[in-house]
Amino acid sequence: IDAGVSIALPPNASEGDAFLARFLAAELSDRYGMPVRARTLTEIRPGTRVVLMGTVQNPLVRRYCASHGIRVSARDPGAEGYVLDVTPGAVVVAGSDARGAFYGLQSLRQLLRKQSGGVAVRGVHVRDWPYKPFRAIKLYVPGPDNIPFFKRFVRDFAALYKFNRIVMEMNAVMRLDRHPEINAGWIDFAKDLDYTRRDHPRGPEGRGGNSSHQDAGDGQILEKEEVAGLVAWANRHYIEIIPETPSLSHCYYLLTRHRELAEVPQAEWPDTYCPLNPKSYDLLFDVLDEYIDVMKPKMMHLGHDEWEQDIEACPRCRGKDTGELFAQDINRIHDY
């Protein structure tokens, strides 16, 4: 790939195909110092050196594949699948669908190598489709100062290696209009843990509680527009955000200013709400509503790990079957 190569687009290119062209042009320019322009072509004539990317709906892609014996259709290799064909005259990404074309571009990115006078691409014929439909990374939502890093992480790691979901732990990091006291308590909680260099608050009689997870948002607050922007950026790279809003356990963020709902109110920082107190769910569902409204997720992560607090400390839960309490809590949240 050198100055004599162009990225070919058909007339009236789809937004998806244009996005692929912009993506690759930026990669070649910013990472490799090789400016390559996108050009609108009605046909690819012999001797024209091009990078051609798109779905089988792209007429240039469709005609190129037909004339070069490249077998690709909406069903073959199928959903999220693509063919990447690299020859001296052309680099071609043909996707069964838009996701497949995007993943083909990611494979092309992995093959780029800087060399004297240009950028080299290994000659390959790749036919690829996902072995696993659910390919996720779990992380904390970034703080305000790390939004640019998060965007680079999505583009240059998660997308590059074809992850399609990020499970993002939110806690009280987003501005909550219904419960600003939760945001205020979250900041107090994070500062206390950070300044004392701890990741576990103290429970009754010196027992440790759940790990604190104050790294979420770097202990700060994001505006709703910023959270929506993170989701939009991930979606643009074919990555679905699954918000994790811990419930039952790891609920420091809910309880910093609501000790009356805690199983163990006397803990330094309560970590578990009482699953038999209806007001626990009034608070939790208010918070879930705000996250759902802003992030519009298809799926949510309820947490529920490390429920290890001694429930004998809670008069409502004392003597109850812990397995039943756990299951009832999951079902109640799921039904909501």
mmCIF file of C-alpha atoms in Angstrom:
data_model
loop_
_atom_site.group_PDB
_atom_site.id
_atom_site.type_symbol
_atom_site.label_atom_id
_atom_site.label_comp_id
_atom_site.label_asym_id
_atom_site.label_seq_id
_atom_site.Cartn_x
_atom_site.Cartn_y
_atom_site.Cartn_z
ATOM 1 C CA ILE A 1 0.000 0.000 0.000
ATOM 2 C CA ASP A 2 1.524 3.302 -1.136
ATOM 3 C CA ALA A 3 0.416 6.613 -2.609
ATOM 4 C CA GLY A 4 -0.718 4.829 -5.771
ATOM 5 C CA VAL A 5 -3.409 2.877 -3.897
ATOM 6 C CA SER A 6 -6.894 4.184 -3.184
ATOM 7 C CA ILE A 7 -9.821 2.961 -1.094
ATOM 8 C CA ALA A 8 -12.630 2.247 -3.549
ATOM 9 C CA LEU A 9 -16.211 3.246 -2.806
ATOM 10 C CA PRO A 10 -19.220 2.790 -5.099
ATOM 11 C CA PRO A 11 -21.482 5.700 -6.001
ATOM 12 C CA ASN A 12 -23.980 6.308 -3.201
ATOM 13 C CA ALA A 13 -21.887 4.262 -0.799
ATOM 14 C CA SER A 14 -23.667 3.123 2.338
ATOM 15 C CA GLU A 15 -22.776 4.769 5.630
ATOM 16 C CA GLY A 16 -21.296 1.448 6.754
ATOM 17 C CA ASP A 17 -18.959 1.191 3.771
ATOM 18 C CA ALA A 18 -17.970 4.858 4.115
ATOM 19 C CA PHE A 19 -17.198 4.246 7.806
ATOM 20 C CA LEU A 20 -14.846 1.398 6.876
ATOM 21 C CA ALA A 21 -13.042 3.650 4.394
ATOM 22 C CA ARG A 22 -12.632 6.464 6.939
ATOM 23 C CA PHE A 23 -11.475 3.996 9.568
ATOM 24 C CA LEU A 24 -8.744 2.510 7.373
ATOM 25 C CA ALA A 25 -7.656 5.895 6.000
ATOM 26 C CA ALA A 26 -7.200 7.178 9.561
ATOM 27 C CA GLU A 27 -5.271 4.051 10.554
ATOM 28 C CA LEU A 28 -2.891 4.298 7.603
ATOM 29 C CA SER A 29 -2.330 8.015 8.124
ATOM 30 C CA ASP A 30 -2.050 8.173 11.906
ATOM 31 C CA ARG A 31 -0.233 4.928 12.646
ATOM 32 C CA TYR A 32 1.831 4.421 9.514
ATOM 33 C CA GLY A 33 2.235 7.896 8.028
ATOM 34 C CA MET A 34 0.723 6.725 4.728
ATOM 35 C CA PRO A 35 -2.016 9.010 3.346
ATOM 36 C CA VAL A 36 -4.457 6.987 1.239
ATOM 37 C CA ARG A 37 -7.589 8.567 -0.214
ATOM 38 C CA ALA A 38 -11.023 7.121 -0.749
ATOM 39 C CA ARG A 39 -12.270 7.363 -4.342
ATOM 40 C CA THR A 40 -15.682 6.806 -5.851
ATOM 41 C CA LEU A 41 -15.455 4.276 -8.692
ATOM 42 C CA THR A 42 -18.161 2.822 -10.877
ATOM 43 C CA GLU A 43 -15.933 -0.142 -11.738
ATOM 44 C CA ILE A 44 -12.505 -1.482 -10.918
ATOM 45 C CA ARG A 45 -10.516 -1.642 -14.126
ATOM 46 C CA PRO A 46 -7.545 -3.976 -14.642
ATOM 47 C CA GLY A 47 -4.366 -2.453 -13.272
ATOM 48 C CA THR A 48 -6.183 -0.274 -10.723
ATOM 49 C CA ARG A 49 -4.672 -0.878 -7.287
ATOM 50 C CA VAL A 50 -7.332 -0.625 -4.614
ATOM 51 C CA VAL A 51 -8.458 -1.508 -1.159
ATOM 52 C CA LEU A 52 -12.083 -2.585 -1.439
ATOM 53 C CA MET A 53 -14.204 -3.154 1.655
ATOM 54 C CA GLY A 54 -17.882 -3.682 2.281
ATOM 55 C CA THR A 55 -20.744 -6.110 2.483
ATOM 56 C CA VAL A 56 -21.968 -8.212 -0.413
ATOM 57 C CA GLN A 57 -24.567 -5.452 -0.938
ATOM 58 C CA ASN A 58 -21.736 -3.176 -2.119
ATOM 59 C CA PRO A 59 -21.851 -3.471 -5.950
ATOM 60 C CA LEU A 60 -18.074 -3.161 -6.337
ATOM 61 C CA VAL A 61 -17.521 -5.925 -3.784
ATOM 62 C CA ARG A 62 -20.177 -8.128 -5.335
ATOM 63 C CA ARG A 63 -18.786 -7.772 -8.871
ATOM 64 C CA TYR A 64 -15.179 -8.244 -7.757
ATOM 65 C CA CYS A 65 -16.028 -11.448 -5.899
ATOM 66 C CA ALA A 66 -18.009 -12.797 -8.853
ATOM 67 C CA SER A 67 -15.210 -12.101 -11.346
ATOM 68 C CA HIS A 68 -12.468 -13.547 -9.119
ATOM 69 C CA GLY A 69 -14.243 -16.676 -7.920
ATOM 70 C CA ILE A 70 -14.552 -15.524 -4.309
ATOM 71 C CA ARG A 71 -17.541 -17.268 -2.699
ATOM 72 C CA VAL A 72 -19.337 -14.981 -0.265
ATOM 73 C CA SER A 73 -23.002 -14.256 0.374
ATOM 74 C CA ALA A 74 -25.295 -13.266 3.211
ATOM 75 C CA ARG A 75 -25.419 -16.939 4.248
ATOM 76 C CA ASP A 76 -21.844 -17.942 3.424
ATOM 77 C CA PRO A 77 -19.812 -17.687 5.589
ATOM 78 C CA GLY A 78 -22.810 -16.215 7.423
ATOM 79 C CA ALA A 79 -23.509 -13.808 10.251
ATOM 80 C CA GLU A 80 -20.412 -11.797 11.242
ATOM 81 C CA GLY A 81 -18.412 -13.682 8.600
ATOM 82 C CA TYR A 82 -16.157 -12.292 5.890
ATOM 83 C CA VAL A 83 -13.567 -13.104 3.264
ATOM 84 C CA LEU A 84 -10.257 -11.219 3.223
ATOM 85 C CA ASP A 85 -8.360 -11.617 -0.046
ATOM 86 C CA VAL A 86 -4.971 -9.910 -0.510
ATOM 87 C CA THR A 87 -3.211 -10.005 -3.878
ATOM 88 C CA PRO A 88 -0.612 -7.653 -5.440
ATOM 89 C CA GLY A 89 -3.391 -5.685 -7.139
ATOM 90 C CA ALA A 90 -6.127 -5.542 -4.542
ATOM 91 C CA VAL A 91 -6.953 -5.890 -0.874
ATOM 92 C CA VAL A 92 -10.567 -7.005 -0.609
ATOM 93 C CA VAL A 93 -12.766 -7.364 2.472
ATOM 94 C CA ALA A 94 -16.144 -8.897 1.601
ATOM 95 C CA GLY A 95 -18.522 -9.247 4.522
ATOM 96 C CA SER A 96 -21.620 -11.393 4.723
ATOM 97 C CA ASP A 97 -23.069 -8.504 6.705
ATOM 98 C CA ALA A 98 -21.935 -5.164 8.143
ATOM 99 C CA ARG A 99 -20.381 -6.768 11.220
ATOM 100 C CA GLY A 100 -18.531 -9.247 9.047
ATOM 101 C CA ALA A 101 -17.092 -6.444 6.896
ATOM 102 C CA PHE A 102 -16.005 -4.619 10.058
ATOM 103 C CA TYR A 103 -14.291 -7.728 11.438
ATOM 104 C CA GLY A 104 -12.591 -8.270 8.096
ATOM 105 C CA LEU A 105 -11.157 -4.766 8.401
ATOM 106 C CA GLN A 106 -9.857 -5.683 11.872
ATOM 107 C CA SER A 107 -8.054 -8.699 10.434
ATOM 108 C CA LEU A 108 -6.585 -6.425 7.771
ATOM 109 C CA ARG A 109 -5.349 -4.059 10.495
ATOM 110 C CA GLN A 110 -3.556 -6.974 12.138
ATOM 111 C CA LEU A 111 -1.733 -7.729 8.870
ATOM 112 C CA LEU A 112 -0.420 -4.211 8.199
ATOM 113 C CA ARG A 113 3.355 -3.755 8.512
ATOM 114 C CA LYS A 114 5.363 -0.590 7.913
ATOM 115 C CA GLN A 115 8.198 -0.972 5.419
ATOM 116 C CA SER A 116 10.451 1.309 3.384
ATOM 117 C CA GLY A 117 8.336 3.363 0.995
ATOM 118 C CA GLY A 118 4.952 2.243 2.220
ATOM 119 C CA VAL A 119 2.918 -0.255 4.167
ATOM 120 C CA ALA A 120 2.972 -3.966 3.430
ATOM 121 C CA VAL A 121 0.091 -6.417 3.762
ATOM 122 C CA ARG A 122 0.753 -10.130 3.827
ATOM 123 C CA GLY A 123 -0.816 -11.971 0.899
ATOM 124 C CA VAL A 124 -3.638 -14.094 2.311
ATOM 125 C CA HIS A 125 -6.990 -15.615 1.544
ATOM 126 C CA VAL A 126 -8.921 -15.735 4.813
ATOM 127 C CA ARG A 127 -12.432 -17.107 5.250
ATOM 128 C CA ASP A 128 -13.564 -16.377 8.778
ATOM 129 C CA TRP A 129 -16.627 -16.376 11.019
ATOM 130 C CA PRO A 130 -17.043 -16.361 14.815
ATOM 131 C CA TYR A 131 -16.699 -19.543 16.810
ATOM 132 C CA LYS A 132 -18.272 -17.889 19.866
ATOM 133 C CA PRO A 133 -21.262 -15.535 19.521
ATOM 134 C CA PHE A 134 -20.668 -13.894 22.929
ATOM 135 C CA ARG A 135 -17.172 -12.345 23.190
ATOM 136 C CA ALA A 136 -16.998 -9.981 26.146
ATOM 137 C CA ILE A 137 -14.588 -7.968 28.263
ATOM 138 C CA LYS A 138 -15.449 -6.974 31.845
ATOM 139 C CA LEU A 139 -14.233 -3.595 33.101
ATOM 140 C CA TYR A 140 -15.130 -0.543 35.159
ATOM 141 C CA VAL A 141 -16.675 2.518 33.557
ATOM 142 C CA PRO A 142 -13.898 5.094 33.050
ATOM 143 C CA GLY A 143 -13.712 8.343 34.964
ATOM 144 C CA PRO A 144 -14.027 11.712 33.204
ATOM 145 C CA ASP A 145 -10.292 12.044 32.589
ATOM 146 C CA ASN A 146 -10.035 8.570 31.054
ATOM 147 C CA ILE A 147 -12.805 8.784 28.459
ATOM 148 C CA PRO A 148 -10.237 9.322 25.660
ATOM 149 C CA PHE A 149 -8.317 6.250 26.838
ATOM 150 C CA PHE A 150 -11.531 4.219 26.890
ATOM 151 C CA LYS A 151 -12.252 5.212 23.293
ATOM 152 C CA ARG A 152 -8.773 4.167 22.185
ATOM 153 C CA PHE A 153 -9.171 0.918 24.108
ATOM 154 C CA VAL A 154 -12.412 0.178 22.272
ATOM 155 C CA ARG A 155 -10.922 1.004 18.877
ATOM 156 C CA ASP A 156 -7.447 -0.461 19.285
ATOM 157 C CA PHE A 157 -8.072 -3.483 21.479
ATOM 158 C CA ALA A 158 -11.690 -4.554 21.857
ATOM 159 C CA ALA A 159 -12.645 -3.964 18.217
ATOM 160 C CA LEU A 160 -9.263 -5.011 16.843
ATOM 161 C CA TYR A 161 -9.571 -8.439 18.455
ATOM 162 C CA LYS A 162 -13.262 -8.776 17.572
ATOM 163 C CA PHE A 163 -14.886 -8.581 20.988
ATOM 164 C CA ASN A 164 -18.561 -7.760 20.581
ATOM 165 C CA ARG A 165 -19.603 -6.876 24.142
ATOM 166 C CA ILE A 166 -18.250 -4.987 27.134
ATOM 167 C CA VAL A 167 -19.673 -5.644 30.586
ATOM 168 C CA MET A 168 -19.163 -2.269 32.260
ATOM 169 C CA GLU A 169 -19.607 -1.897 36.004
ATOM 170 C CA MET A 170 -21.396 1.384 36.670
ATOM 171 C CA ASN A 171 -22.131 1.632 40.423
ATOM 172 C CA ALA A 172 -23.033 5.277 41.202
ATOM 173 C CA VAL A 173 -20.731 6.788 38.576
ATOM 174 C CA MET A 174 -23.489 8.307 36.413
ATOM 175 C CA ARG A 175 -25.274 11.466 37.575
ATOM 176 C CA LEU A 176 -28.504 10.247 39.192
ATOM 177 C CA ASP A 177 -31.254 12.848 39.076
ATOM 178 C CA ARG A 178 -33.612 10.930 41.361
ATOM 179 C CA HIS A 179 -30.974 10.212 44.004
ATOM 180 C CA PRO A 180 -28.164 12.780 44.088
ATOM 181 C CA GLU A 181 -27.338 11.581 47.598
ATOM 182 C CA ILE A 182 -26.060 8.344 46.071
ATOM 183 C CA ASN A 183 -23.559 10.268 43.926
ATOM 184 C CA ALA A 184 -22.429 12.265 46.942
ATOM 185 C CA GLY A 185 -22.027 9.110 49.017
ATOM 186 C CA TRP A 186 -20.092 7.398 46.234
ATOM 187 C CA ILE A 187 -17.519 10.210 46.187
ATOM 188 C CA ASP A 188 -17.141 10.054 49.977
ATOM 189 C CA PHE A 189 -16.770 6.279 49.863
ATOM 190 C CA ALA A 190 -14.142 6.315 47.103
ATOM 191 C CA LYS A 191 -12.103 9.028 48.776
ATOM 192 C CA ASP A 192 -12.086 7.152 52.082
ATOM 193 C CA LEU A 193 -10.918 3.908 50.494
ATOM 194 C CA ASP A 194 -8.357 5.601 48.259
ATOM 195 C CA TYR A 195 -6.887 7.866 50.935
ATOM 196 C CA THR A 196 -6.538 4.932 53.359
ATOM 197 C CA ARG A 197 -5.188 2.704 50.557
ATOM 198 C CA ARG A 198 -7.744 -0.043 51.039
ATOM 199 C CA ASP A 199 -9.917 -2.151 48.782
ATOM 200 C CA HIS A 200 -11.984 -3.766 51.554
ATOM 201 C CA PRO A 201 -13.890 -1.781 54.200
ATOM 202 C CA ARG A 202 -14.215 -3.225 57.657
ATOM 203 C CA GLY A 203 -17.269 -5.228 58.630
ATOM 204 C CA PRO A 204 -18.551 -6.012 62.148
ATOM 205 C CA GLU A 205 -15.928 -7.403 64.533
ATOM 206 C CA GLY A 206 -13.198 -6.558 62.033
ATOM 207 C CA ARG A 207 -14.476 -8.865 59.298
ATOM 208 C CA GLY A 208 -13.880 -7.706 55.751
ATOM 209 C CA GLY A 209 -16.738 -6.811 53.464
ATOM 210 C CA ASN A 210 -16.943 -7.195 49.694
ATOM 211 C CA SER A 211 -14.142 -5.698 47.645
ATOM 212 C CA SER A 212 -14.970 -2.058 47.234
ATOM 213 C CA HIS A 213 -14.685 -1.462 43.452
ATOM 214 C CA GLN A 214 -14.100 2.267 43.941
ATOM 215 C CA ASP A 215 -12.013 2.184 40.747
ATOM 216 C CA ALA A 216 -15.285 2.500 38.830
ATOM 217 C CA GLY A 217 -15.308 5.992 37.367
ATOM 218 C CA ASP A 218 -12.035 6.655 39.229
ATOM 219 C CA GLY A 219 -14.296 7.470 42.163
ATOM 220 C CA GLN A 220 -15.885 10.347 40.247
ATOM 221 C CA ILE A 221 -19.158 11.134 38.474
ATOM 222 C CA LEU A 222 -19.978 11.160 34.756
ATOM 223 C CA GLU A 223 -22.782 13.239 33.296
ATOM 224 C CA LYS A 224 -25.499 11.309 31.492
ATOM 225 C CA GLU A 225 -24.369 12.729 28.155
ATOM 226 C CA GLU A 226 -20.901 11.299 28.760
ATOM 227 C CA VAL A 227 -22.291 7.846 29.573
ATOM 228 C CA ALA A 228 -24.487 7.920 26.467
ATOM 229 C CA GLY A 229 -21.411 8.923 24.471
ATOM 230 C CA LEU A 230 -19.479 5.878 25.673
ATOM 231 C CA VAL A 231 -22.333 3.622 24.602
ATOM 232 C CA ALA A 232 -22.576 5.307 21.200
ATOM 233 C CA TRP A 233 -18.824 4.996 20.600
ATOM 234 C CA ALA A 234 -18.883 1.297 21.481
ATOM 235 C CA ASN A 235 -21.941 0.681 19.290
ATOM 236 C CA ARG A 236 -20.202 2.388 16.393
ATOM 237 C CA HIS A 237 -17.513 -0.283 16.704
ATOM 238 C CA TYR A 238 -20.110 -3.071 16.843
ATOM 239 C CA ILE A 239 -19.714 -3.526 20.580
ATOM 240 C CA GLU A 240 -22.742 -3.772 22.867
ATOM 241 C CA ILE A 241 -22.409 -2.296 26.352
ATOM 242 C CA ILE A 242 -23.893 -4.417 29.132
ATOM 243 C CA PRO A 243 -24.139 -2.236 32.253
ATOM 244 C CA GLU A 244 -23.415 -3.962 35.530
ATOM 245 C CA THR A 245 -25.384 -2.457 38.389
ATOM 246 C CA PRO A 246 -24.437 -4.595 41.399
ATOM 247 C CA SER A 247 -27.352 -5.714 43.503
ATOM 248 C CA LEU A 248 -27.673 -7.626 46.762
ATOM 249 C CA SER A 249 -23.873 -7.640 47.181
ATOM 250 C CA HIS A 250 -21.259 -4.976 46.299
ATOM 251 C CA CYS A 251 -23.934 -2.377 46.987
ATOM 252 C CA TYR A 252 -21.756 0.183 48.744
ATOM 253 C CA TYR A 253 -22.840 2.695 46.106
ATOM 254 C CA LEU A 254 -26.518 2.314 47.082
ATOM 255 C CA LEU A 255 -26.019 2.254 50.834
ATOM 256 C CA THR A 256 -23.522 5.024 51.659
ATOM 257 C CA ARG A 257 -26.468 7.307 52.464
ATOM 258 C CA HIS A 258 -29.045 4.579 53.062
ATOM 259 C CA ARG A 259 -27.792 2.530 55.992
ATOM 260 C CA GLU A 260 -31.401 1.897 56.969
ATOM 261 C CA LEU A 261 -31.604 -0.576 54.063
ATOM 262 C CA ALA A 262 -28.425 -2.487 54.897
ATOM 263 C CA GLU A 263 -28.291 -5.996 56.296
ATOM 264 C CA VAL A 264 -25.544 -4.795 58.618
ATOM 265 C CA PRO A 265 -26.106 -1.054 59.230
ATOM 266 C CA GLN A 266 -23.288 -0.915 61.793
ATOM 267 C CA ALA A 267 -20.624 -1.843 59.220
ATOM 268 C CA GLU A 268 -18.095 0.877 58.390
ATOM 269 C CA TRP A 269 -19.528 0.956 54.850
ATOM 270 C CA PRO A 270 -22.479 -1.434 54.388
ATOM 271 C CA ASP A 271 -22.153 -3.623 51.312
ATOM 272 C CA THR A 272 -25.382 -5.678 51.230
ATOM 273 C CA TYR A 273 -28.976 -4.508 51.311
ATOM 274 C CA CYS A 274 -31.709 -6.448 53.072
ATOM 275 C CA PRO A 275 -33.546 -8.515 50.443
ATOM 276 C CA LEU A 276 -36.653 -8.629 52.641
ATOM 277 C CA ASN A 277 -36.998 -4.852 52.954
ATOM 278 C CA PRO A 278 -39.258 -3.577 50.121
ATOM 279 C CA LYS A 279 -37.584 -0.169 50.291
ATOM 280 C CA SER A 280 -34.332 -1.785 49.092
ATOM 281 C CA TYR A 281 -36.010 -2.393 45.757
ATOM 282 C CA ASP A 282 -37.627 1.038 45.610
ATOM 283 C CA LEU A 283 -34.122 2.500 45.680
ATOM 284 C CA LEU A 284 -32.512 -0.077 43.383
ATOM 285 C CA PHE A 285 -35.238 0.166 40.737
ATOM 286 C CA ASP A 286 -35.028 3.958 40.712
ATOM 287 C CA VAL A 287 -31.327 3.640 39.895
ATOM 288 C CA LEU A 288 -31.904 0.904 37.295
ATOM 289 C CA ASP A 289 -34.519 3.080 35.587
ATOM 290 C CA GLU A 290 -32.036 5.906 35.084
ATOM 291 C CA TYR A 291 -29.352 3.625 33.692
ATOM 292 C CA ILE A 292 -31.815 1.907 31.366
ATOM 293 C CA ASP A 293 -33.117 5.259 30.121
ATOM 294 C CA VAL A 294 -29.614 6.536 29.267
ATOM 295 C CA MET A 295 -27.837 3.372 28.108
ATOM 296 C CA LYS A 296 -30.799 1.523 26.545
ATOM 297 C CA PRO A 297 -29.194 -1.892 27.056
ATOM 298 C CA LYS A 298 -30.415 -5.164 25.627
ATOM 299 C CA MET A 299 -29.055 -6.987 28.677
ATOM 300 C CA MET A 300 -27.991 -6.047 32.202
ATOM 301 C CA HIS A 301 -25.614 -7.645 34.679
ATOM 302 C CA LEU A 302 -26.997 -7.911 38.216
ATOM 303 C CA GLY A 303 -23.753 -8.703 40.039
ATOM 304 C CA HIS A 304 -24.616 -10.941 43.027
ATOM 305 C CA ASP A 305 -21.104 -12.302 43.550
ATOM 306 C CA GLU A 306 -19.486 -12.591 46.993
ATOM 307 C CA TRP A 307 -22.686 -12.470 49.005
ATOM 308 C CA GLU A 308 -20.845 -13.441 52.152
ATOM 309 C CA GLN A 309 -22.120 -11.139 54.873
ATOM 310 C CA ASP A 310 -23.418 -12.819 58.003
ATOM 311 C CA ILE A 311 -27.155 -12.437 57.501
ATOM 312 C CA GLU A 312 -27.780 -13.351 61.125
ATOM 313 C CA ALA A 313 -27.073 -9.688 61.775
ATOM 314 C CA CYS A 314 -30.291 -8.744 59.957
ATOM 315 C CA PRO A 315 -33.446 -9.339 62.013
ATOM 316 C CA ARG A 316 -35.610 -9.740 58.893
ATOM 317 C CA CYS A 317 -33.327 -12.386 57.353
ATOM 318 C CA ARG A 318 -32.449 -14.229 60.536
ATOM 319 C CA GLY A 319 -33.308 -17.924 60.267
ATOM 320 C CA LYS A 320 -34.274 -17.735 56.592
ATOM 321 C CA ASP A 321 -32.876 -20.051 53.887
ATOM 322 C CA THR A 322 -30.045 -18.117 52.223
ATOM 323 C CA GLY A 323 -30.491 -19.941 48.916
ATOM 324 C CA GLU A 324 -34.144 -18.938 48.829
ATOM 325 C CA LEU A 325 -33.307 -15.317 49.648
ATOM 326 C CA PHE A 326 -30.694 -15.255 46.885
ATOM 327 C CA ALA A 327 -33.064 -16.749 44.299
ATOM 328 C CA GLN A 328 -35.982 -14.526 45.312
ATOM 329 C CA ASP A 329 -33.804 -11.435 44.919
ATOM 330 C CA ILE A 330 -32.656 -12.463 41.427
ATOM 331 C CA ASN A 331 -36.207 -13.259 40.343
ATOM 332 C CA ARG A 332 -37.592 -10.004 41.686
ATOM 333 C CA ILE A 333 -35.002 -7.922 39.817
ATOM 334 C CA HIS A 334 -35.330 -10.019 36.660
ATOM 335 C CA ASP A 335 -39.104 -9.633 36.661
ATOM 336 C CA TYR A 336 -38.791 -5.870 37.067
#
